[in-house]
CSV table of C-alpha atoms and ligand atoms in Angstrom, one decimal:
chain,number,residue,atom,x,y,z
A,1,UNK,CA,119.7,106.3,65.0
A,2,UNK,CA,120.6,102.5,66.0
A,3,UNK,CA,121.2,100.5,63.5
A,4,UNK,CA,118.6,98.1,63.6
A,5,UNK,CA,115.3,98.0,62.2
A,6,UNK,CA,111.8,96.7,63.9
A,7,UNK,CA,108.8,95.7,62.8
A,8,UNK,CA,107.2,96.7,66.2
A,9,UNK,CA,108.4,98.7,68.8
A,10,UNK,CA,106.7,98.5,72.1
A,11,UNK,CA,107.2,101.7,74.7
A,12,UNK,CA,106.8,100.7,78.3
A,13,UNK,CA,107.4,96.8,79.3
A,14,UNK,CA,104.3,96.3,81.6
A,15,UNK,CA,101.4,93.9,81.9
A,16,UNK,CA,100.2,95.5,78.8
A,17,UNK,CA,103.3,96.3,77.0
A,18,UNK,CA,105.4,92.6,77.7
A,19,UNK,CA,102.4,90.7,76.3
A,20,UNK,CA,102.2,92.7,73.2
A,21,UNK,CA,105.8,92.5,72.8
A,22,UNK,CA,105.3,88.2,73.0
A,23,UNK,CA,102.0,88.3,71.1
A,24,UNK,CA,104.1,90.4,68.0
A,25,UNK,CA,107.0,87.8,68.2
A,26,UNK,CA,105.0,84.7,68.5
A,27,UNK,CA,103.4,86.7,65.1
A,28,UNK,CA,106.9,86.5,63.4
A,29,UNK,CA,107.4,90.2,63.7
A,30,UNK,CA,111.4,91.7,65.4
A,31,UNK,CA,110.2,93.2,68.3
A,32,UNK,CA,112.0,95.6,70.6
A,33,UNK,CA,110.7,96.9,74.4
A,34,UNK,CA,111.7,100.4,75.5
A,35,UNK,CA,111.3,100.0,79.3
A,36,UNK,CA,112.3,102.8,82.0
A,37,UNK,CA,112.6,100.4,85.3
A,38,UNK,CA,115.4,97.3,84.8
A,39,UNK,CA,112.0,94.6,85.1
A,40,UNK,CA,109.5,93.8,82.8
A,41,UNK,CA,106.1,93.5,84.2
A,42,UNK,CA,105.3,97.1,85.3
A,43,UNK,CA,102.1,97.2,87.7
A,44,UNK,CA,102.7,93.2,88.3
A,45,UNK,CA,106.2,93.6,89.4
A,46,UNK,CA,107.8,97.3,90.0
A,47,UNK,CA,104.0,97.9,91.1
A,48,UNK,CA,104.0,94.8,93.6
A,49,UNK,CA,100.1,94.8,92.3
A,50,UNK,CA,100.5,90.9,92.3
A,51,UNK,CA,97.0,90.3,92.0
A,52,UNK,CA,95.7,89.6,88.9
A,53,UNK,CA,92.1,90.5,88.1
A,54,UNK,CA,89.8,89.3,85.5
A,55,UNK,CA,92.2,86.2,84.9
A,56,UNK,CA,89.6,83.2,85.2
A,57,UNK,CA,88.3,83.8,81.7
A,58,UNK,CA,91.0,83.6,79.9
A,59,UNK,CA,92.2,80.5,79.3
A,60,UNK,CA,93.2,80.7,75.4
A,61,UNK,CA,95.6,83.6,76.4
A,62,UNK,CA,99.2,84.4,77.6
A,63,UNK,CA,98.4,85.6,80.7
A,64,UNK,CA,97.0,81.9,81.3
A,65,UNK,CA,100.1,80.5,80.2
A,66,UNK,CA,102.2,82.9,82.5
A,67,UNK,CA,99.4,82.0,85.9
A,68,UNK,CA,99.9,77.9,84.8
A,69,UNK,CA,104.0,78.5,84.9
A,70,UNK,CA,104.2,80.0,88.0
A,71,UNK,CA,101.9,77.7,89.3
A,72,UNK,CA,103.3,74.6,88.2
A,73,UNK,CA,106.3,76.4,90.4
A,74,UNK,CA,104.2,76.9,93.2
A,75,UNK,CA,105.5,80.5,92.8
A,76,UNK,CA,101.4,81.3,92.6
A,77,UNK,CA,97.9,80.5,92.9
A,78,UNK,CA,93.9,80.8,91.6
A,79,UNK,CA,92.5,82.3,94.6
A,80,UNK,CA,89.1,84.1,95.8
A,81,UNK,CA,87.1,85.0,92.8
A,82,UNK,CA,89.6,83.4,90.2
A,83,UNK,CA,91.9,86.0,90.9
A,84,UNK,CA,95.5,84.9,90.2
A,85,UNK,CA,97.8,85.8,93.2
A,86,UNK,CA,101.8,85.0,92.1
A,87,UNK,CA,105.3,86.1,94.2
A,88,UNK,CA,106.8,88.9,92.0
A,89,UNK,CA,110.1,88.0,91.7
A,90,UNK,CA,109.1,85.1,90.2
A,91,UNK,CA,107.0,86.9,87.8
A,92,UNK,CA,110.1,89.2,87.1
A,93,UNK,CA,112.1,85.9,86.1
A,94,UNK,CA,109.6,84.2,83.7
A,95,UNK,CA,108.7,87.6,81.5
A,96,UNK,CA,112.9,87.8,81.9
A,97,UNK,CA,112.8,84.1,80.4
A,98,UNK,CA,109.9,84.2,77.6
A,99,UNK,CA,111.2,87.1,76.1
A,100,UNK,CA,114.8,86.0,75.8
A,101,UNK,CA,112.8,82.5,74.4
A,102,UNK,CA,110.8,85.1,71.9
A,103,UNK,CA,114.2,87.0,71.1
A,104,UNK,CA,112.5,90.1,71.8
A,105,UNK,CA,115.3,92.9,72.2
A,106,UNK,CA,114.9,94.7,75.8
A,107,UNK,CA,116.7,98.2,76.8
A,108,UNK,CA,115.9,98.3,80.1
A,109,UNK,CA,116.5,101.9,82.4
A,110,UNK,CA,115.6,103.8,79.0
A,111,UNK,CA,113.2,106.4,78.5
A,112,UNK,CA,110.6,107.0,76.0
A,113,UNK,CA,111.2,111.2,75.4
A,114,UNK,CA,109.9,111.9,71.9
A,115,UNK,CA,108.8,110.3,68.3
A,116,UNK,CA,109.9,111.2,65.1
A,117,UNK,CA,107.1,111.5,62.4
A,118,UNK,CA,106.7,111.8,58.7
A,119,UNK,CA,102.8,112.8,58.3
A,120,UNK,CA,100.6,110.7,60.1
A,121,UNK,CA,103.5,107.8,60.4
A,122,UNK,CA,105.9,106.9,63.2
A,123,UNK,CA,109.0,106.5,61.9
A,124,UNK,CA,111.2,106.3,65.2
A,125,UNK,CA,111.4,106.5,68.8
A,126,UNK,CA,113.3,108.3,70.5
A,127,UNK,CA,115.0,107.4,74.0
A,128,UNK,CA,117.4,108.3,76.8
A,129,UNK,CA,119.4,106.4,79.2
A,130,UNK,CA,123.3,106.0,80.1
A,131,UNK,CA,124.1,105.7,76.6
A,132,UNK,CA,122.8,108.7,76.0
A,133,UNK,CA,120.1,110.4,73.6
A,134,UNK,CA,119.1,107.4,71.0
A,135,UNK,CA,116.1,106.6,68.4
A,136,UNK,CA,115.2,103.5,67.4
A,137,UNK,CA,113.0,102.8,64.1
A,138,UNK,CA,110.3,100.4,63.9
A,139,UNK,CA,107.4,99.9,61.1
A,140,UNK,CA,104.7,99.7,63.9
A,141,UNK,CA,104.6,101.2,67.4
A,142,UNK,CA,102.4,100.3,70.3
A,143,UNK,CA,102.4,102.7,73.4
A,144,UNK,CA,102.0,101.1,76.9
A,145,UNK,CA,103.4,103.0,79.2
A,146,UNK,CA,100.0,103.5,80.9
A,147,UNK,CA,99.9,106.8,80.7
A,148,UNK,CA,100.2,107.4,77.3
A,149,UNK,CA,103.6,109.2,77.0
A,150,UNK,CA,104.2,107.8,73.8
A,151,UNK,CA,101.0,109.0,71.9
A,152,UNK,CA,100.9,112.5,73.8
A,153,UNK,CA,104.8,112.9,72.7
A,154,UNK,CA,103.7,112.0,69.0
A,155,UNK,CA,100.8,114.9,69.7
A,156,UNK,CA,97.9,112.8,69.9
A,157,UNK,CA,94.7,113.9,71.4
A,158,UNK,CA,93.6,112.6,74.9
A,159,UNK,CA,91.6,112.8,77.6
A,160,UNK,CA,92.3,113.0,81.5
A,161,UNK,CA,90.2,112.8,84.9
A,162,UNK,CA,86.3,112.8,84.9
A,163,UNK,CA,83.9,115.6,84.3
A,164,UNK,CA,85.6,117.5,86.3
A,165,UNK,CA,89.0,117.0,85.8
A,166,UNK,CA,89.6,114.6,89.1
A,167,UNK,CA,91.3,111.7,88.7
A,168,UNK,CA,91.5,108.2,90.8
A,169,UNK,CA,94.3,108.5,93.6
A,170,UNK,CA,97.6,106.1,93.8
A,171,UNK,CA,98.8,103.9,95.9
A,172,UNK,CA,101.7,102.4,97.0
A,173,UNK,CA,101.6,98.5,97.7
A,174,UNK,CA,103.9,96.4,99.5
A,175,UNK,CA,105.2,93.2,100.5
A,176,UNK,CA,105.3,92.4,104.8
A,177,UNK,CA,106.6,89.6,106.8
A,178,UNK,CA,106.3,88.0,110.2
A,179,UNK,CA,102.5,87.6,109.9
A,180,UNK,CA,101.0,84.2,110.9
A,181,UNK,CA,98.7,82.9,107.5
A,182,UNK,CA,96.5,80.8,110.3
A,183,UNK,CA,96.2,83.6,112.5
A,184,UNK,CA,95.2,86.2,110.2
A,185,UNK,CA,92.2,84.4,108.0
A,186,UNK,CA,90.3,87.2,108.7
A,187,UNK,CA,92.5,90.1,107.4
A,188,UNK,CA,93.0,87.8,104.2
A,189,UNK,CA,91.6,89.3,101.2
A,190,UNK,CA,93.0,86.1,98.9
A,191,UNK,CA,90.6,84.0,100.7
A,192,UNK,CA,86.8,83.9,100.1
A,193,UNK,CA,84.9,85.3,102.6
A,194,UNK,CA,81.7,85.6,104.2
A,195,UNK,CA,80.0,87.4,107.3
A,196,UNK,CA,79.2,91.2,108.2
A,197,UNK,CA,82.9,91.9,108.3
A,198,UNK,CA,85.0,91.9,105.3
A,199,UNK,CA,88.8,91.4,106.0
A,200,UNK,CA,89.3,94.9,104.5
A,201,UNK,CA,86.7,96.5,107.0
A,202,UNK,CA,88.9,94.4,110.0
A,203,UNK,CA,92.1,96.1,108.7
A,204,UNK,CA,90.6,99.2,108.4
A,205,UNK,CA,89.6,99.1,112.0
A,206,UNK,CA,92.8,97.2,113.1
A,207,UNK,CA,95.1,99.8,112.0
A,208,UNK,CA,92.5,102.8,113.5
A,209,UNK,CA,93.1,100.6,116.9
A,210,UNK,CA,97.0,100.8,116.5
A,211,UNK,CA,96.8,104.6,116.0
A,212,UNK,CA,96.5,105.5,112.1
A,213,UNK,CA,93.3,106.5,110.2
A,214,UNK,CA,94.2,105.3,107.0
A,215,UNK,CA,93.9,106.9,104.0
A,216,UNK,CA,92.6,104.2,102.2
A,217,UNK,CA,89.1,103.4,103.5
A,218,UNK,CA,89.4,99.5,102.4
A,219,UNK,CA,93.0,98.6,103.1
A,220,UNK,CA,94.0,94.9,102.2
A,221,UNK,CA,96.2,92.1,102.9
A,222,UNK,CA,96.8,89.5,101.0
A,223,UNK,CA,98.4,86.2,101.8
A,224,UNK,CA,101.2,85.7,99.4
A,225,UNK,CA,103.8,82.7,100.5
A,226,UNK,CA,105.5,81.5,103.7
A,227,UNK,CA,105.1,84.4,106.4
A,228,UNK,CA,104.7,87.0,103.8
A,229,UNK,CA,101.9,89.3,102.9
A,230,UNK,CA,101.0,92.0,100.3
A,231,UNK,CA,99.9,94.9,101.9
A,232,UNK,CA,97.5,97.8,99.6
A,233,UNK,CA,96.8,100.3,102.9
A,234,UNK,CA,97.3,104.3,101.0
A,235,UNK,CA,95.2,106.5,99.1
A,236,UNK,CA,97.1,109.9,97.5
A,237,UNK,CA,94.6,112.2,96.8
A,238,UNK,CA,94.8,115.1,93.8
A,239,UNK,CA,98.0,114.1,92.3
A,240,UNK,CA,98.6,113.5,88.6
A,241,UNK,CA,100.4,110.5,87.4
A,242,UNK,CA,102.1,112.8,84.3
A,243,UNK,CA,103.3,115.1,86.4
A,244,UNK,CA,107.1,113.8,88.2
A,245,UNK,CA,106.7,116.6,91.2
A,246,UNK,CA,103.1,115.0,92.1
A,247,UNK,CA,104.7,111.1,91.5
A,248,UNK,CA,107.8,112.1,94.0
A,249,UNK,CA,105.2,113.7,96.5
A,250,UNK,CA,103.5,110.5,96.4
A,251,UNK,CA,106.2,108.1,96.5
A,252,UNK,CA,107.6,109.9,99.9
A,253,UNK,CA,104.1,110.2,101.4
A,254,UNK,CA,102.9,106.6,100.1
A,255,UNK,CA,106.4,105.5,102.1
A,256,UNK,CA,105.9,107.2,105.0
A,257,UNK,CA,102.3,106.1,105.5
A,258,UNK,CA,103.6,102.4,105.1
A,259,UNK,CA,106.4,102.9,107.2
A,260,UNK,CA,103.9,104.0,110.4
A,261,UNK,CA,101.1,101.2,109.9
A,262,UNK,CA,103.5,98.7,109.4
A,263,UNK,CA,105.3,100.3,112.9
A,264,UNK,CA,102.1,100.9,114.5
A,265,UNK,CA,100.8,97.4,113.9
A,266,UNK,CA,103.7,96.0,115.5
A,267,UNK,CA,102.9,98.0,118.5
A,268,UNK,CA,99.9,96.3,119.0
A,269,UNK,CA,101.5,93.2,119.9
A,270,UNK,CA,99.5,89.8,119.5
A,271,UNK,CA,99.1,88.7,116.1
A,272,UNK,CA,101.3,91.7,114.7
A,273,UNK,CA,104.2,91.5,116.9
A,274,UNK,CA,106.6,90.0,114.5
A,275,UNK,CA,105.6,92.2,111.8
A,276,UNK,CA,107.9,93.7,109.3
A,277,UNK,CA,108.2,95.9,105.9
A,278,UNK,CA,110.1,93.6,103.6
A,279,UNK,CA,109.6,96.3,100.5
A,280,UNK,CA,107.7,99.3,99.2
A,281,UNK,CA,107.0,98.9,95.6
A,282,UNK,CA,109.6,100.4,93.3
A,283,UNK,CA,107.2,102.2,91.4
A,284,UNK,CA,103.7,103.9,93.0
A,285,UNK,CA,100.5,102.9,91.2
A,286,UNK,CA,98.7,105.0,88.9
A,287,UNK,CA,95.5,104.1,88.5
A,288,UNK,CA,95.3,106.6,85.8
A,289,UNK,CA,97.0,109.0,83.1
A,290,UNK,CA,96.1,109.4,80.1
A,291,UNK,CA,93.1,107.8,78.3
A,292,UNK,CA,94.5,108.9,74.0
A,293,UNK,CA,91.8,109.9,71.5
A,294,UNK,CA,91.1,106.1,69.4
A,295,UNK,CA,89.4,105.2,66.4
A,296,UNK,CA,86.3,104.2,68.9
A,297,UNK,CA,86.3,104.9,72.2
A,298,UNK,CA,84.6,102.7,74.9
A,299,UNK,CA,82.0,104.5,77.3
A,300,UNK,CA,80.0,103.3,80.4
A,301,UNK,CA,76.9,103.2,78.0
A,302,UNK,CA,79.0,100.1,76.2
A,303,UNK,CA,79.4,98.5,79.3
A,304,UNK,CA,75.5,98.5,80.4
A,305,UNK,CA,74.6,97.5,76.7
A,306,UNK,CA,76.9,94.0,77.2
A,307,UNK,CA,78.8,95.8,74.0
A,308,UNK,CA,80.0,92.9,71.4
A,309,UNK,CA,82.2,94.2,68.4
A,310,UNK,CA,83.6,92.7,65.5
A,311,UNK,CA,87.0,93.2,65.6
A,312,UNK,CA,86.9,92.2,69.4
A,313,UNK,CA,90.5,92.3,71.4
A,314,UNK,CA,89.6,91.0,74.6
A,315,UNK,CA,86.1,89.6,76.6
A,316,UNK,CA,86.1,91.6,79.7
A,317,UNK,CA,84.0,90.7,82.9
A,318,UNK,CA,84.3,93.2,85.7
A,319,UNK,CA,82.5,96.0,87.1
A,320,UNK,CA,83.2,99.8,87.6
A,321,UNK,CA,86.1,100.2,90.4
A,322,UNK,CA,86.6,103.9,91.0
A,323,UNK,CA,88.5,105.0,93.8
A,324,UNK,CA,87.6,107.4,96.2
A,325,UNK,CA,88.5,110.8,94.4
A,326,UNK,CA,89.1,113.1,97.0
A,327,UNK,CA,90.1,112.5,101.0
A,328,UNK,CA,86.5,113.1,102.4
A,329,UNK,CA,85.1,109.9,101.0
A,330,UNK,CA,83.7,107.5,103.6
A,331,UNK,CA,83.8,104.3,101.6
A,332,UNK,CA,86.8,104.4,100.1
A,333,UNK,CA,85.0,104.5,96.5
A,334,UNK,CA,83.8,107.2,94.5
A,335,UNK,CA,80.2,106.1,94.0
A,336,UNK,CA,80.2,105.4,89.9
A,337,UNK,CA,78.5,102.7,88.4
A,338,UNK,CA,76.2,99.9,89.8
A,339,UNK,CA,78.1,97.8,91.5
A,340,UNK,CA,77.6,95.0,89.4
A,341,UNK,CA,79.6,92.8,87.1
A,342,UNK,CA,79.3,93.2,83.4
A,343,UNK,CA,80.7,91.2,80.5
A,344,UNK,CA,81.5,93.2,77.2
A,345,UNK,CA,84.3,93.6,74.6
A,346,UNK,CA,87.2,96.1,73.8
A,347,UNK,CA,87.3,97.0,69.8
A,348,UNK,CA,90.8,96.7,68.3
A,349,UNK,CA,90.1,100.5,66.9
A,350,UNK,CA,89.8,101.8,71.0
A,351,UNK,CA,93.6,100.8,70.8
A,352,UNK,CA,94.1,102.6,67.1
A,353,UNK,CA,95.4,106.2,67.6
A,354,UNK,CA,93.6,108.4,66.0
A,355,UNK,CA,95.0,110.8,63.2
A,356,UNK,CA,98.0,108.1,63.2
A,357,UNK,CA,98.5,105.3,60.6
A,358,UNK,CA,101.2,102.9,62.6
A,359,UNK,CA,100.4,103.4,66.1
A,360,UNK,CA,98.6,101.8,68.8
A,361,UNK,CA,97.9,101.9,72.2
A,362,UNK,CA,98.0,98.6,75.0
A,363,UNK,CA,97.1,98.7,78.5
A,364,UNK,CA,95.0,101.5,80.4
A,365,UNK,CA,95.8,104.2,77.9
A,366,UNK,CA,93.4,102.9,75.2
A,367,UNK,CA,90.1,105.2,74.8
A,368,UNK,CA,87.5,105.0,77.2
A,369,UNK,CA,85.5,107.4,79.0
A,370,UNK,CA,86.6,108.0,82.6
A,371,UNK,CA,84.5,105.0,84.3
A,372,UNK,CA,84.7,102.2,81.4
A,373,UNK,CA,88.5,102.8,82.1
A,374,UNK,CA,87.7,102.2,85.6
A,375,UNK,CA,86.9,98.5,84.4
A,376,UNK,CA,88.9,97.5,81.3
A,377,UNK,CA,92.1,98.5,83.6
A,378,UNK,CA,92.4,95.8,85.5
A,379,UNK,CA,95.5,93.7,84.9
A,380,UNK,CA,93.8,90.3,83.3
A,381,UNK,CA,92.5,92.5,81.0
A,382,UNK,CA,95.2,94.7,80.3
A,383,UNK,CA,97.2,91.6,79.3
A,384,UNK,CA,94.7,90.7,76.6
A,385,UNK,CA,94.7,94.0,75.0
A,386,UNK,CA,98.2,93.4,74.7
A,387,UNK,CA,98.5,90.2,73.5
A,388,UNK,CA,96.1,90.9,70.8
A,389,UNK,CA,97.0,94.7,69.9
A,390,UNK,CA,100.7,93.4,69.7
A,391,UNK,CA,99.2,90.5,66.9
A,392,UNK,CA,97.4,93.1,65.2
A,393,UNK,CA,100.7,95.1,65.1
A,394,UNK,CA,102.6,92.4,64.1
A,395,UNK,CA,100.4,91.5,61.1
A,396,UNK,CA,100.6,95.8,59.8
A,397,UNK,CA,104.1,95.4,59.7
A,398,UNK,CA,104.2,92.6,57.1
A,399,UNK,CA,102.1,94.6,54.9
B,401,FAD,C1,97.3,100.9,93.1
B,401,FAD,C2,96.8,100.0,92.0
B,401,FAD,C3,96.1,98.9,92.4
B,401,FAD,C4,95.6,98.0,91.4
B,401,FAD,N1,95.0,96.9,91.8
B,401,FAD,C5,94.7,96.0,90.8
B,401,FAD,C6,94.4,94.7,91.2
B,401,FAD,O1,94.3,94.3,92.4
B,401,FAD,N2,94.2,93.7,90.2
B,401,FAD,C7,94.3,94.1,88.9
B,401,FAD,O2,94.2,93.2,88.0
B,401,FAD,N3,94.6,95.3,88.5
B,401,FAD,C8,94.9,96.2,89.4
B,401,FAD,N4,95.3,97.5,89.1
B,401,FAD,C9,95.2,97.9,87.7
B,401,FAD,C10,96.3,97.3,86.8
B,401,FAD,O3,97.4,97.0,87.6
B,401,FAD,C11,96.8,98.3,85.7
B,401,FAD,O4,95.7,99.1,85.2
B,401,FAD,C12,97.4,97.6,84.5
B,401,FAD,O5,98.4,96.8,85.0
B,401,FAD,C13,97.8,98.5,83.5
B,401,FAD,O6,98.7,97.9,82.6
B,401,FAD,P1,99.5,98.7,81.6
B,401,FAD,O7,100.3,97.8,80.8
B,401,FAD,O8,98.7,99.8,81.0
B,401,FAD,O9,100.5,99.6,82.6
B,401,FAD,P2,101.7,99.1,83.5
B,401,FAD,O10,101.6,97.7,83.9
B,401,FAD,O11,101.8,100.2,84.5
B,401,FAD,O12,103.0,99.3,82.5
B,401,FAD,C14,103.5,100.5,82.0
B,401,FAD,C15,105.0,100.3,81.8
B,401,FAD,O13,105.5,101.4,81.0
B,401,FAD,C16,106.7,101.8,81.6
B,401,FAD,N5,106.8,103.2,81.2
B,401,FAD,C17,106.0,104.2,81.6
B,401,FAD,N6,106.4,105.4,81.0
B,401,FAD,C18,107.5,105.1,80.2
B,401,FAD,C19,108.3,105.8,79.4
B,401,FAD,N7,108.1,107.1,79.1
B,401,FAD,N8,109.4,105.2,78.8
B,401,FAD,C20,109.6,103.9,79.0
B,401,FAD,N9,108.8,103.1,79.8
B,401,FAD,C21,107.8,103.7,80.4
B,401,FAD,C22,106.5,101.6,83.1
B,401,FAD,O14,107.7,101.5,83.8
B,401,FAD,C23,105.7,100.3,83.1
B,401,FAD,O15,106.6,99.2,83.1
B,401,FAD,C24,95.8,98.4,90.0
B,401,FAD,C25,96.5,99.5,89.7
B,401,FAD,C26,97.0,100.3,90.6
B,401,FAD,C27,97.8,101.5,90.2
């Protein structure tokens, strides 16, 4: 057992994860992050999913103060429907920076494997990484690896998939440079747009002319700094983000697919011809894993009603964005929901475990049904959660 003792201890150092970690500390509490990649940030940085979502309307929050730093470093930007659009490595240097400011202990490159439990209490976490097995005890503990691993190692009930049993597929994004901002307005999904043709129907169509039918039915590129652009173009279909054959089966086929558009395009000459891949992401994105059993749990039913709770951690306004769930989709999208925006609240007791009396959940991983996750994932919301489940945590421990 190390030696030192937490009053929170957060698994997994994501969007979710890193904000409750800052929320907790700025909250007095000696917080520790348990991350498995060597960057904080998850999705926003070893995901390369440097788009943040549901950002506009949160201006009392962290994540506002992280989208005003890198722009006041013209390391990012507000861009088409307040989305906040940031270069990654910058991102990886700030969380770097507040944390250190926060003196929030990291262990980067270790692995969340197991818990240790006295009734219905955490009492540790256990890890490995090159120094070997570890455990590490804390008063409070919030899971945010995404997927749950945390909760599902303590033996918490959970849920996975829809009805029946299919969940959302990854994708792989990357970062490509040689591409002309001026000359490709109309393949930027950054910008607002208007017209019969979105820029994602254009790349679609684009990269069918070079050769490739994309997986993803509504591939995008968006304009990030200088020459370079992010690039979302793959869909893997009926793989598991808790299982590591399925996530190594994606990773090489999420590659490979990149690898040939990114070739392909270039082949066409013109507006492509300097093209290049600069970087896959480090991690592929799961959409989703995991959704644990809370103390509430958040349904579609919520989100039509405009729910409104008491003990409110975050005001979300998005709509329902499921993926396509298996290859023969035409759209790209799986067909739930309206199509329409909705504003409603998360519950802090969607991110109480249930059955447990010191843990939480941050991020995607919360309870929901299968298509409010679909809405309450998105990154500017994700970051809330976290900021306020890691306050909530914060204030248990000094009980
Ligand atoms: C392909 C894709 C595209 C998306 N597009 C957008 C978009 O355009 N805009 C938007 O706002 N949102 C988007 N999202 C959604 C959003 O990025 C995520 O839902 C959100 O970031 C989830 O935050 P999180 O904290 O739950 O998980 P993450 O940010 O994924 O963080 C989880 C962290 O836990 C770590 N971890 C996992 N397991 C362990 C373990 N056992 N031990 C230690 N560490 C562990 C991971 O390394 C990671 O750092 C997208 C997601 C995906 C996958």
């Amino acid at each position: 057992m190390n030696k030192k003792q937490y009053d929170v201890i957060v698994c997994g150092g994501g969007v979710s994860g890193v904000l409750a970690a800052i929320g907790a500390a700025r909250e007095g509490a000696k917080v520790l992050i348990l991350e498995q990649t060597n960057s904080l940030g998850g999705s926003w940085t070893s995901g390369l999913v440097a788009w943040i979502i549901d950002a506009q309307n949160k201006k009392e929050y962290i994540v506002s103060e992280i989208a005003e730093s890198l722009k006041s470093k013209g390391k990012g930007r507000f861009a088409r429907s307040g989305c906040f659009i940031y270069e990654p490595e910058a991102m990886k240097i700030l969380l770097d920076k507040m944390c250190t400011e926060e003196k929030i202990d990291i262990r980067f490159n270790t692995f969340v494997c197991g818990s240790q439990k006295e009734g219905g209490r955490i009492v540790a976490a256990e890890t490995v990484s090159k120094s070997g097995k570890e455990s590490f005890s804390g008063k409070v503990f919030i899971d945010a690896t995404g997927d749950g691993d945390f909760c599902f190692l303590s033996g918490a009930e959970y849920e996975k998939g829809n009805e029946e049993g299919l969940m959302q597929p990854m994708s792989m994004f990357a970062i490509v440079s040689g591409l002309d901002a001026g000359e490709l307005e109309a393949y930027d999904n950054s910008r607002e747009f208007s017209g019969d043709i979105s820029p994602k129907t254009r790349l679609y169509e684009e990269i069918k002319r070079a050769g490739i039918e994309c997986s993803q039915q509504k591939p995008a590129l968006f304009y990030l700094f200088n020459d370079c652009f992010l690039l979302t173009a793959n869909h893997i279909y009926g793989v598991s983000g808790t299982n590591s054959e399925d996530l190594t089966k994606a990773a090489v086929s999420a590659r490979s697919e990149i690898g040939s558009i990114v070739d392909k395009l270039k082949n066409l000459g013109g507006i492509w011809k300097n093209i290049h891949l600069v970087s896959t992401a480090p991690s592929v994105g799961v959409r989703e894993g995991r959704r644990i059993k809370g103390e509430y749990t958040v349904t579609l039913e919520d989100i039509y009603a405009s729910k409104q709770f008491e003990d409110s951690i975050c005001d979300v306004c998005f709509g329902i964005d499921v993926h396509a769930l298996t290859k023969d989709s035409k759209t790209g999208y799986a067909g739930y929901g309206d199509g329409k925006k909705h504003n409603y609240q998360i519950p802090l007791r969607a991110a109480k475990c249930y059955g447990f009396d010191n843990l939480y959940m941050a991020g995607r991983c919360i309870s929901g049904d299968f298509a409010a996750h679909a809405s309450y994932r998105v990154s500017g919301d994700a970051a809330v959660i976290g900021e306020n489940v890691g306050k909530a945590a914060a204030r248990q421990a000094k009980i």
